[in-house]
Amino acid sequence: MRFSVSLMLGGAALALGGCAATAPAAPQVTTPPALTQAQIASQVGEAATPESPPAGQQWLFGSAEGSITMRQTWDSIASYTEAAARNRPVFSVVLEPGASASDARRVPCGDRPPAAVFDADETLLWNLGAMRQFALRNQSFDPALWLAWERTGAGHAVATPGAIEAFNRMRAAGVTVIVNTNRTQGNAEGTIATLRAAGLGDFVHGQSLYLMGDAPDGTGKDGRRAMISARYCVVALVGDQLGDIADTFNERGLTVTARRQRAESPAFASLWNHGWFVLPNPVYGPSIRGSFDDVFPPESRWEPPVTQP
Amino acid sequence: MRFSVSLMLGGAALALGGCAATAPAAPQVTTPPALTQAQIASQVGEAATPESPPAGQQWLFGSAEGSITMRQTWDSIASYTEAAARNRPVFSVVLEPGASASDARRVPCGDRPPAAVFDADETLLWNLGAMRQFALRNQSFDPALWLAWERTGAGHAVATPGAIEAFNRMRAAGVTVIVNTNRTQGNAEGTIATLRAAGLGDFVHGQSLYLMGDAPDGTGKDGRRAMISARYCVVALVGDQLGDIADTFNERGLTVTARRQRAESPAFASLWNHGWFVLPNPVYGPSIRGSFDDVFPPESRWEPPVTQP
C-alpha cells in the first residue's frame, strides 16, 4: 500500500509523498497537521513525474527561484568586478602554481589590465537544447550527443539569467571578459556561434576564448589560467564547479567531505564572493556525487518517535 | 541495449548516461571525443543511484559547490544588511498590502529600528534528519513525519553554511534577526530548540519568532510581515522560496512561466540582492514544478543531426 496525498494546485495534479509500506523504519508517527491540501502544496511543491524534467532542471531552468539565485550572483560578480577594476589590486585571484589551502599564494598583477574569466557551460550558457535531450532520454550525459551539441547548438542555448547585464557592466568598467571552457578545440566555431547567438558577444579562440587542449593539462584549467595571467590581471573567476576556480579542488581521490573542507578552508574562505564565484548547478558536474553517509553527517541520523497506539 | 560508460573516480564507480534503444529520437550522432574516462568523469559527475540521495540533496547538502553557493549569498546578505543599518532607509523592503509588479509600494520605516526577517527551513536550517528520512523512504514529503521532526528534530538539523557568521555580523550592526516560518504554533518549543541547537541563537514566539497561525492568512506570510513591520524597519527578507519575500509570488493559478516573469518584472528587479535574497533549494518547494514545456522554451527544441553511416 502506498501512502500518497494528491493535490490540485493551479490546475496541476500534485503527488506528494509515496511511502512504500515495505520501506525500513517507517513507524506511524502522529496525526497530519490541520492544513488544507492546498496549503501543504504551496510549501512543498510538486513531485517530478515521468512527464517532468528532473527536479534539478525544474528548479534551475524553470523556476523563479532558480532565475533569481542566478541574477543575485551575477549582480554580486559585476559589483565586485567593477570595484576591483577601479582599485587595481596587487594580486590576481588566480592561485600560483603549487599553491594550496596551507599556502594560498596568488599571482601578482604587475601593470597588466584587468580581466574576468568565466566557464561557459551552465555558467554563461544554459544548454537547454542538450539538457532537454538528456532529460527526454533519461540520461545524465552522453559524450556523442554533447559533441554534436557543441557543433550545432547555436540558437538553442540561452545566456544564464543576469549574465548579459553583468557583462555589460564589466565591459563598461574596462574589464576584458574571457571564457575558459572544456569544450573541444575542434568545435571552436560552434562554441563561438553559441555564445554569440545567446547575446554574450564575440569571442576569439586564443585571445578571449580558451578551450580544452590549449594547455597540456587536459580538463584541468590551471594551465590556461596561467596563460591568461601572463596577459591580464584576473580580478574574478566564475564557474558552476570548483575546477573553474582552481584544479586543487578536483584532485583525484578527494572524498566528498575532504573536497568541501578544502573549499571552506581558512586560506580560501575570504575569496568566495570576493573574486571567486560559484553559480548553482544541481543538474550535473562533480558536485553530483556522494552516498548517504557522505551527504548526511552523523548528527543527522534522526529517527521519528513511535507514538502509542 | 543500454549505452553506458562506467568510470572509476576516487574509488567510486560512476555510471554516466544510460540510453535505452527504445527512447524516442536517438539517432547515432558522432564518435565520442578523445577524452579519457577520468576526464569525462571530472566534468559531469556521478549519477545518483538507489544507494545515493537524490541529485538535489547531493548538490545542496553534500557538495563543496552547494556550501560555497550558500556562503556567498550569506556574505551578500550580511554586507547589504550592515550597510542598510548604517544608512537608515526611508522604506522597508516589505511590500505594502495590495502592492504588485505594476505598483511596488513599500512600507515606510518611520523611526523604527532595523530588523532582518528570515524563513527557517532550508534558509537558516538544513533539516538533514528529516531530509535523510524522506530520501531513505523515496518520499518528497510526508506531513506526519514533518510534524514529528518539528517536535523532536533539535540537534539533528544544522545551520546553513554561512548563516551563523552572517547572524553575528548583522547582530553586531544592531539589526534584530527575526524568523518567519510556516512551522506550526503547537510545535513552537521544538522549533526554538532546533534553532538554538543549530547555533542560531534564542528566539521567542511573538517577538523574534513568527509561526503559521500568528496571522489569519494561513501559509501566507504577508500578515506576519505586516505585524513585524509595525515594530521594525525590515531591511532584508531572506528565504528559499519567493513566498518568503511576498505572497504575490504564490498566487493561486500562476503558471511556472508567469511566476518567473513576475519575479523578474522591472518593478522588483532592483530589489533582488538588495534587500530581497533567495537561497538555493533544489530539493523541495514551489520551485519544483513544471512540465518539459514549462521548463524548456521553444528555442531549446534542438534535435541532434543524424550523421551519414
XYZ file of C-alpha atoms in Angstrom:
618
model
C 0.000 0.000 0.000
C 1.307 3.382 -0.920
C 0.642 6.468 1.159
C 0.093 9.442 -1.066
C -1.595 12.821 -0.972
C -2.901 14.029 -4.302
C -3.476 17.740 -4.548
C -4.597 20.301 -7.069
C -2.543 23.490 -7.365
C -3.031 25.876 -10.232
C -4.741 23.149 -12.196
C -1.818 20.722 -11.947
C -2.132 17.401 -10.154
C 0.373 17.078 -7.337
C 1.546 13.812 -5.855
C 3.256 14.369 -2.522
C 4.954 11.610 -0.685
C 4.664 7.980 -1.643
C 5.849 5.741 1.184
C 6.031 2.052 0.425
C 4.845 0.022 3.409
C 7.947 -2.128 2.963
C 10.352 0.801 3.485
C 12.550 0.461 6.573
C 11.886 2.282 9.830
C 8.564 3.870 8.934
C 6.522 3.684 12.147
C 3.283 5.627 12.356
C 4.148 8.927 13.957
C 1.357 11.421 14.511
C -1.795 12.895 13.048
C -1.201 15.090 9.999
C -1.496 18.820 10.670
C -4.672 20.848 10.306
C -3.513 22.199 6.956
C -5.554 22.193 3.805
C -4.077 20.250 0.930
C -3.515 23.492 -0.972
C -1.593 24.904 1.991
C 0.703 21.900 2.017
C 1.142 22.118 -1.750
C 2.231 25.741 -1.543
C 5.032 24.691 0.782
C 6.491 21.565 -0.722
C 5.808 21.794 -4.451
C 5.013 19.162 -6.958
C 6.957 15.922 -7.238
C 8.600 15.301 -10.602
C 6.794 12.713 -12.697
C 7.916 10.693 -15.743
C 6.416 13.550 -17.765
C 8.542 16.196 -15.939
C 12.232 17.007 -16.248
C 14.258 16.078 -13.130
C 13.746 18.272 -10.064
C 17.155 19.910 -10.509
C 16.224 21.037 -14.013
C 12.809 22.234 -12.835
C 14.482 24.322 -10.165
C 17.402 25.687 -12.197
C 15.964 26.203 -15.668
C 12.274 26.680 -14.910
C 11.657 28.292 -11.570
C 11.601 31.893 -10.434
C 13.841 30.850 -7.553
C 16.491 29.445 -9.912
C 16.465 32.558 -12.066
C 16.647 34.904 -9.081
C 19.501 32.965 -7.478
C 21.476 33.315 -10.733
C 20.657 37.033 -11.053
C 21.726 37.710 -7.459
C 25.088 36.054 -8.043
C 25.648 37.883 -11.330
C 24.886 41.184 -9.600
C 27.490 40.379 -6.937
C 30.020 39.375 -9.625
C 29.517 42.630 -11.548
C 29.678 44.819 -8.421
C 32.837 43.136 -7.178
C 34.499 43.300 -10.597
C 33.639 46.983 -11.127
C 35.209 47.817 -7.764
C 38.293 45.691 -8.461
C 38.817 47.430 -11.807
C 38.790 50.785 -10.012
C 41.101 49.637 -7.211
C 43.727 47.875 -9.373
C 44.573 45.011 -6.996
C 48.178 43.970 -6.391
C 47.327 40.276 -6.649
C 45.204 38.354 -9.102
C 42.615 35.845 -7.850
C 44.458 33.084 -9.751
C 46.465 30.819 -7.449
C 50.202 30.452 -8.089
C 51.339 27.030 -9.358
C 51.778 24.791 -6.328
C 49.586 26.930 -4.058
C 47.394 25.036 -1.600
C 44.996 25.536 1.288
C 48.032 25.926 3.557
C 49.872 28.278 1.188
C 47.347 30.219 -0.903
C 49.799 32.341 -2.881
C 48.259 34.270 -5.778
C 49.749 35.612 -8.994
C 50.988 39.236 -8.797
C 49.219 41.582 -11.244
C 52.052 43.918 -12.229
C 50.605 46.550 -14.537
C 48.551 44.135 -16.624
C 44.974 45.166 -17.494
C 42.018 43.635 -15.643
C 40.140 40.589 -16.915
C 37.399 38.352 -15.565
C 37.429 34.653 -16.505
C 34.289 32.567 -16.922
C 33.439 28.963 -17.518
C 30.925 28.602 -20.384
C 28.519 25.705 -19.739
C 25.928 26.295 -17.011
C 27.842 29.481 -16.158
C 27.384 31.757 -19.188
C 25.161 29.367 -21.114
C 22.220 27.289 -20.099
C 22.492 24.422 -22.579
C 18.755 23.947 -22.764
C 18.756 22.036 -26.066
C 21.174 19.382 -24.827
C 19.683 19.263 -21.325
C 16.216 18.695 -22.761
C 17.545 15.831 -24.888
C 19.305 14.228 -21.907
C 16.131 14.512 -19.829
C 13.914 13.095 -22.604
C 16.300 10.122 -22.866
C 16.577 9.737 -19.085
C 20.342 10.227 -19.365
C 22.589 12.360 -17.235
C 25.176 12.751 -20.024
C 26.092 11.309 -23.425
C 29.507 12.256 -24.858
C 28.478 11.835 -28.509
C 25.325 13.884 -28.106
C 27.316 16.553 -26.274
C 29.853 16.857 -29.118
C 27.008 17.286 -31.610
C 25.610 19.946 -29.313
C 28.914 21.845 -29.245
C 28.879 21.893 -33.050
C 25.232 22.646 -33.776
C 23.607 24.034 -30.618
C 23.821 27.739 -31.517
C 20.436 29.380 -31.044
C 19.179 26.608 -28.743
C 21.125 27.746 -25.664
C 20.349 30.878 -23.645
C 22.528 33.205 -21.586
C 22.102 32.460 -17.900
C 19.796 34.977 -16.171
C 21.745 38.107 -15.329
C 24.865 37.246 -17.353
C 24.318 39.739 -20.181
C 23.620 42.623 -17.804
C 26.740 41.712 -15.798
C 28.871 41.510 -18.978
C 27.647 44.987 -19.971
C 28.628 46.405 -16.573
C 32.049 44.719 -16.510
C 32.904 45.699 -20.077
C 31.858 49.302 -19.331
C 34.278 49.206 -16.375
C 37.148 48.321 -18.736
C 37.356 44.654 -17.808
C 38.074 42.102 -20.554
C 35.786 39.089 -20.334
C 37.442 35.773 -21.145
C 35.908 32.305 -21.470
C 37.834 29.258 -20.201
C 35.854 26.133 -21.092
C 36.408 22.412 -21.544
C 34.608 22.458 -24.860
C 36.827 20.966 -27.573
C 39.170 22.801 -29.964
C 37.617 21.007 -32.940
C 34.263 22.632 -32.188
C 35.576 26.158 -31.567
C 33.367 27.577 -34.318
C 30.210 26.094 -32.837
C 31.062 27.380 -29.382
C 31.772 30.893 -30.686
C 28.460 30.820 -32.581
C 26.592 29.594 -29.496
C 27.993 32.362 -27.288
C 27.188 34.980 -29.942
C 23.647 33.695 -30.530
C 22.989 33.805 -26.774
C 23.842 37.529 -26.759
C 27.121 37.208 -24.878
C 29.333 38.816 -27.550
C 32.116 37.810 -29.912
C 34.947 35.614 -28.700
C 38.226 34.719 -30.432
C 39.980 31.405 -29.772
C 43.358 32.022 -28.129
C 42.527 35.624 -27.216
C 39.220 35.719 -25.343
C 38.291 32.014 -25.607
C 40.376 29.171 -24.155
C 39.429 25.573 -24.935
C 40.457 22.128 -23.709
C 43.799 21.312 -25.297
C 45.096 24.902 -25.371
C 47.377 23.894 -22.486
C 48.775 20.390 -21.875
C 46.769 19.656 -18.701
C 43.640 18.219 -20.373
C 40.436 19.043 -18.489
C 42.484 20.889 -15.881
C 42.191 24.645 -16.264
C 45.236 25.831 -14.303
C 47.413 25.751 -17.447
C 45.046 28.044 -19.292
C 44.667 30.283 -16.238
C 48.476 30.680 -16.291
C 48.349 31.628 -19.994
C 45.642 34.224 -19.316
C 47.548 35.524 -16.273
C 50.577 36.256 -18.476
C 48.494 38.921 -20.229
C 45.910 40.043 -17.664
C 45.312 40.732 -14.012
C 42.440 38.320 -13.319
C 40.071 40.006 -10.857
C 37.270 37.399 -10.964
C 36.986 33.646 -11.604
C 33.442 32.362 -12.148
C 32.018 28.900 -12.734
C 29.477 26.291 -11.708
C 32.119 23.911 -10.370
C 35.263 24.434 -8.354
C 37.526 23.319 -11.197
C 36.632 26.662 -12.758
C 38.459 28.304 -9.837
C 41.484 26.062 -9.201
C 42.366 22.474 -10.104
C 43.256 21.668 -6.492
C 39.540 21.161 -5.832
C 39.322 18.381 -8.440
C 42.359 16.460 -7.195
C 41.941 12.739 -7.829
C 40.821 10.731 -4.818
C 39.372 13.613 -2.771
C 36.324 12.430 -0.861
C 33.130 14.476 -0.940
C 33.841 15.690 2.594
C 37.526 16.461 2.010
C 36.706 18.418 -1.147
C 34.172 20.514 0.719
C 36.581 21.062 3.628
C 39.238 22.207 1.191
C 36.846 24.750 -0.333
C 35.877 26.003 3.141
C 39.473 26.191 4.444
C 40.504 29.476 6.109
C 43.058 30.237 3.376
C 40.317 30.342 0.760
C 37.297 31.496 2.798
C 37.814 35.211 2.178
C 37.957 34.755 -1.604
C 34.448 33.377 -2.094
C 32.114 36.214 -3.130
C 35.272 38.367 -3.373
C 36.860 37.292 -6.642
C 35.845 33.618 -6.621
C 32.224 32.968 -7.523
C 30.180 29.768 -7.940
C 26.812 29.689 -9.691
C 24.300 26.956 -8.782
C 24.114 23.807 -10.924
C 22.293 20.908 -9.251
C 21.918 19.147 -12.634
C 25.373 17.731 -13.446
C 29.025 18.043 -12.532
C 31.426 16.827 -9.852
C 29.047 18.187 -7.193
C 26.537 15.422 -8.026
C 28.231 12.746 -6.022
C 28.030 11.080 -2.654
C 26.421 8.283 -0.676
C 24.012 8.776 2.215
C 26.987 8.736 4.582
C 28.802 11.379 2.502
C 25.805 13.708 2.318
C 24.378 13.237 5.828
C 26.785 13.634 8.764
C 26.332 11.503 11.904
C 24.325 14.169 13.777
C 21.624 13.981 11.097
C 20.705 10.400 11.977
C 17.292 11.198 13.415
C 14.579 8.564 13.736
C 10.955 9.634 14.201
C 9.499 8.729 17.600
C 6.992 5.878 17.600
C 3.661 7.032 19.026
C 1.475 4.935 21.321
C -1.445 3.250 19.579
C 20.564 -2.475 -25.107
C 21.712 0.201 -22.759
C 24.545 2.546 -23.601
C 26.584 3.265 -20.533
C 30.064 4.384 -19.599
C 31.287 3.082 -16.274
C 34.126 5.004 -14.739
C 36.232 4.994 -11.616
C 36.790 8.301 -9.871
C 38.302 8.438 -6.448
C 37.442 4.808 -5.967
C 33.743 5.302 -6.643
C 32.033 3.624 -9.568
C 30.435 6.130 -11.909
C 27.634 5.310 -14.326
C 27.241 8.034 -16.925
C 24.435 8.036 -19.410
C 22.163 5.088 -19.929
C 20.228 5.433 -23.181
C 17.552 2.859 -23.876
C 17.485 1.937 -27.568
C 13.730 2.343 -27.441
C 13.932 6.015 -26.408
C 12.494 8.409 -28.989
C 14.663 10.440 -31.377
C 18.027 8.911 -30.513
C 19.867 8.627 -33.819
C 23.561 7.842 -33.783
C 25.354 11.138 -33.908
C 29.128 11.077 -33.892
C 32.175 9.382 -32.474
C 32.735 10.049 -28.761
C 35.501 12.553 -28.048
C 39.132 11.696 -27.500
C 38.721 12.144 -23.727
C 39.812 9.649 -21.154
C 37.036 8.280 -18.994
C 38.509 10.070 -15.987
C 38.428 13.368 -17.900
C 34.759 12.916 -18.670
C 34.054 11.946 -15.063
C 35.680 15.113 -13.762
C 33.258 17.136 -15.870
C 29.882 15.514 -15.428
C 29.963 13.835 -12.030
C 28.395 10.666 -10.840
C 24.775 9.758 -11.485
C 22.663 9.187 -8.379
C 21.966 5.522 -7.713
C 19.380 3.803 -5.491
C 22.089 3.895 -2.822
C 22.548 7.690 -3.181
C 20.331 10.539 -2.050
C 18.688 12.440 -4.941
C 20.981 14.668 -7.010
C 19.496 17.837 -5.495
C 20.409 16.637 -1.991
C 23.883 15.606 -3.143
C 24.438 19.082 -4.561
C 22.880 21.136 -1.751
C 23.760 19.216 1.409
C 26.913 17.374 0.340
C 28.931 19.262 -2.212
C 31.511 21.985 -1.918
C 29.618 23.860 -4.619
C 26.388 23.830 -2.586
C 28.152 25.024 0.545
C 30.010 27.789 -1.291
C 26.871 28.996 -3.050
C 25.179 29.329 0.352
C 28.187 31.085 1.906
C 28.381 33.582 -0.971
C 24.741 34.505 -0.557
C 25.026 34.837 3.216
C 28.034 37.126 2.756
C 25.980 39.328 0.395
C 23.062 39.327 2.863
C 25.304 40.409 5.752
C 27.089 43.094 3.733
C 23.837 44.554 2.444
C 22.222 44.500 5.883
C 25.206 46.126 7.608
C 25.112 48.972 5.074
C 21.337 49.358 5.387
C 21.609 49.588 9.168
C 24.103 52.445 8.780
C 22.068 54.254 6.119
C 18.658 54.031 7.825
C 16.485 53.617 4.719
C 13.240 55.555 4.315
C 11.383 52.497 3.053
C 11.296 48.911 4.281
C 11.726 46.023 1.804
C 8.266 44.743 2.802
C 5.638 45.467 0.144
C 2.553 47.444 1.144
C -0.727 45.494 1.208
C -2.097 45.454 -2.335
C 1.258 46.249 -3.944
C 2.003 44.484 -7.225
C 4.519 44.300 -10.054
C 2.884 47.395 -11.523
C 2.732 49.262 -8.205
C 5.566 48.080 -5.951
C 4.870 50.337 -2.971
C 6.841 49.505 0.165
C 6.168 50.162 3.827
C 7.689 53.424 5.179
C 10.160 52.871 8.023
C 9.483 55.916 10.212
C 11.952 55.802 13.090
C 11.550 52.108 13.806
C 14.732 50.079 14.466
C 16.176 47.808 11.754
C 15.343 44.105 11.511
C 16.075 41.332 9.033
C 13.459 38.601 8.513
C 14.328 35.006 7.658
C 12.480 31.878 6.738
C 13.661 28.922 8.845
C 13.610 25.681 6.830
C 16.323 25.360 4.158
C 17.130 29.024 4.842
C 18.535 29.076 8.395
C 18.288 25.327 8.952
C 19.228 22.406 6.793
C 16.749 19.807 8.054
C 19.160 16.951 7.484
C 17.418 14.483 9.795
C 14.058 14.811 8.048
C 15.579 15.059 4.558
C 17.544 11.868 5.138
C 14.345 10.083 6.237
C 12.439 11.324 3.180
C 15.277 10.177 0.898
C 15.558 6.762 2.583
C 11.801 6.323 2.067
C 11.906 7.657 -1.508
C 9.427 10.355 -0.494
C 9.486 14.029 -1.326
C 7.445 14.951 1.779
C 5.304 13.366 4.485
C 3.204 15.713 6.651
C 3.138 13.402 9.700
C 6.871 12.778 9.614
C 7.450 16.514 9.228
C 5.364 17.336 12.323
C 7.365 14.793 14.334
C 10.513 16.449 13.005
C 9.342 19.906 14.149
C 8.817 18.485 17.648
C 11.900 16.302 18.027
C 14.487 17.299 15.419
C 16.643 19.523 17.662
C 20.283 18.515 17.330
C 19.726 16.733 14.018
C 19.498 19.919 11.909
C 22.452 22.194 11.112
C 22.690 25.904 10.412
C 23.055 26.519 6.683
C 26.685 27.261 5.706
C 27.446 30.911 6.390
C 24.282 31.662 8.384
C 25.914 31.865 11.818
C 28.700 34.171 10.598
C 26.103 36.382 8.900
C 23.940 36.480 12.056
C 26.976 37.565 14.067
C 27.694 40.404 11.634
C 24.089 41.593 11.465
C 23.565 41.458 15.221
C 26.832 43.389 15.710
C 25.428 46.031 13.338
C 22.397 46.469 15.602
C 19.944 44.578 13.429
C 17.311 42.374 15.089
C 17.027 38.972 13.426
C 13.504 37.604 13.191
C 12.280 34.230 11.971
C 9.036 33.986 9.959
C 8.297 30.308 9.322
C 5.359 28.089 8.438
C 6.215 25.693 11.227
C 3.207 25.186 13.475
C 2.318 27.042 16.698
C 1.841 23.735 18.530
C 5.495 22.857 17.945
C 6.944 26.251 18.888
C 9.098 24.677 21.596
C 10.656 22.179 19.226
C 11.395 24.862 16.664
C 13.003 27.135 19.267
C 15.114 24.201 20.484
C 16.143 23.309 16.917
C 17.274 26.865 16.127
C 19.189 27.037 19.415
C 20.861 23.637 18.944
C 21.982 24.677 15.459
C 23.809 27.660 16.954
C 21.470 30.327 15.607
C 20.518 31.846 18.963
C 17.456 32.163 21.182
C 14.109 33.047 19.682
C 10.840 33.985 21.422
C 7.463 33.247 19.855
C 5.642 36.502 19.084
C 8.766 38.603 19.450
C 11.535 37.185 17.276
C 9.725 34.069 16.007
C 6.527 34.130 13.943
C 4.729 30.883 13.165
C 1.879 29.778 10.924
C -1.367 30.853 12.583
C 0.042 34.020 14.160
C -1.874 35.952 11.479
C -5.114 34.828 9.827
C -3.652 34.196 6.340
C -2.525 30.580 6.864
C 0.631 29.693 4.976
C 0.721 33.233 3.577
C 3.376 35.329 5.287
C 2.217 38.850 4.387
C 0.105 39.072 7.534
C 3.077 38.297 9.752
C 5.287 40.643 7.727
C 2.752 43.404 8.490
C 2.910 42.560 12.215
C 6.717 42.722 12.155
C 6.632 45.958 10.137
C 4.566 47.619 12.857
C 7.585 47.321 15.160
C 10.618 47.293 12.854
C 12.071 48.711 9.661
C 12.685 45.489 7.716
C 15.903 45.932 5.728
C 16.213 42.359 4.444
C 13.860 39.483 3.595
C 15.532 36.109 3.077
C 14.199 32.684 2.116
C 14.488 29.698 -0.170
C 11.179 30.381 -1.890
C 9.514 33.559 -3.071
C 6.674 33.289 -0.548
C 9.322 34.278 1.984
C 9.516 37.647 0.184
C 5.892 38.407 -0.770
C 2.733 36.336 -1.129
C 2.078 37.726 -4.613
C 4.573 35.180 -5.953
C 2.490 32.273 -4.642
C -0.825 33.496 -6.042
C -3.081 30.548 -6.933
C -3.118 29.631 -10.601
C 0.161 31.317 -11.606
C 1.893 29.254 -14.254
C 5.594 28.430 -13.885
C 6.401 30.999 -16.571
C 4.123 33.722 -15.195
C 5.556 33.283 -11.703
C 9.077 33.667 -13.007
C 8.114 36.692 -15.105
C 6.547 38.292 -12.049
C 9.761 37.808 -10.066
C 11.830 39.271 -12.916
C 9.499 42.250 -13.518
C 11.155 45.695 -13.665
C 9.377 46.854 -10.509
C 11.074 44.133 -8.471
C 14.359 43.657 -10.360
C 16.332 46.186 -8.333
C 15.367 44.562 -5.022
C 16.976 41.171 -5.601
C 20.402 41.084 -3.953
C 19.471 44.494 -2.457
C 17.103 43.617 0.371
C 15.415 40.576 -1.164
C 17.507 37.412 -1.110
C 16.826 33.826 -2.227
C 18.995 30.887 -1.154
C 19.169 27.782 -3.383
C 16.902 24.813 -2.613
C 16.575 22.339 -5.493
C 15.175 19.708 -3.107
C 11.577 20.767 -2.386
C 9.238 23.714 -2.569
C 7.070 25.530 -5.104
C 10.109 25.815 -7.384
C 9.985 22.043 -8.022
C 7.283 22.169 -10.600
C 6.829 22.211 -14.351
C 6.457 20.063 -17.445
C 9.005 19.863 -20.256
C 7.135 22.690 -21.998
C 7.233 24.832 -18.834
C 10.952 24.301 -18.244
C 12.210 24.365 -21.854
C 11.132 27.318 -24.028
C 10.538 26.800 -27.773
C 14.059 27.886 -28.805
C 15.515 24.991 -26.797
C 13.952 22.379 -29.085
C 17.201 21.175 -30.623
C 17.488 17.781 -32.291
C 20.940 16.251 -32.863
C 21.910 15.958 -36.539
C 21.850 12.439 -37.958
C 25.256 11.505 -39.369
C 25.801 9.505 -42.532
C 26.604 5.799 -41.968
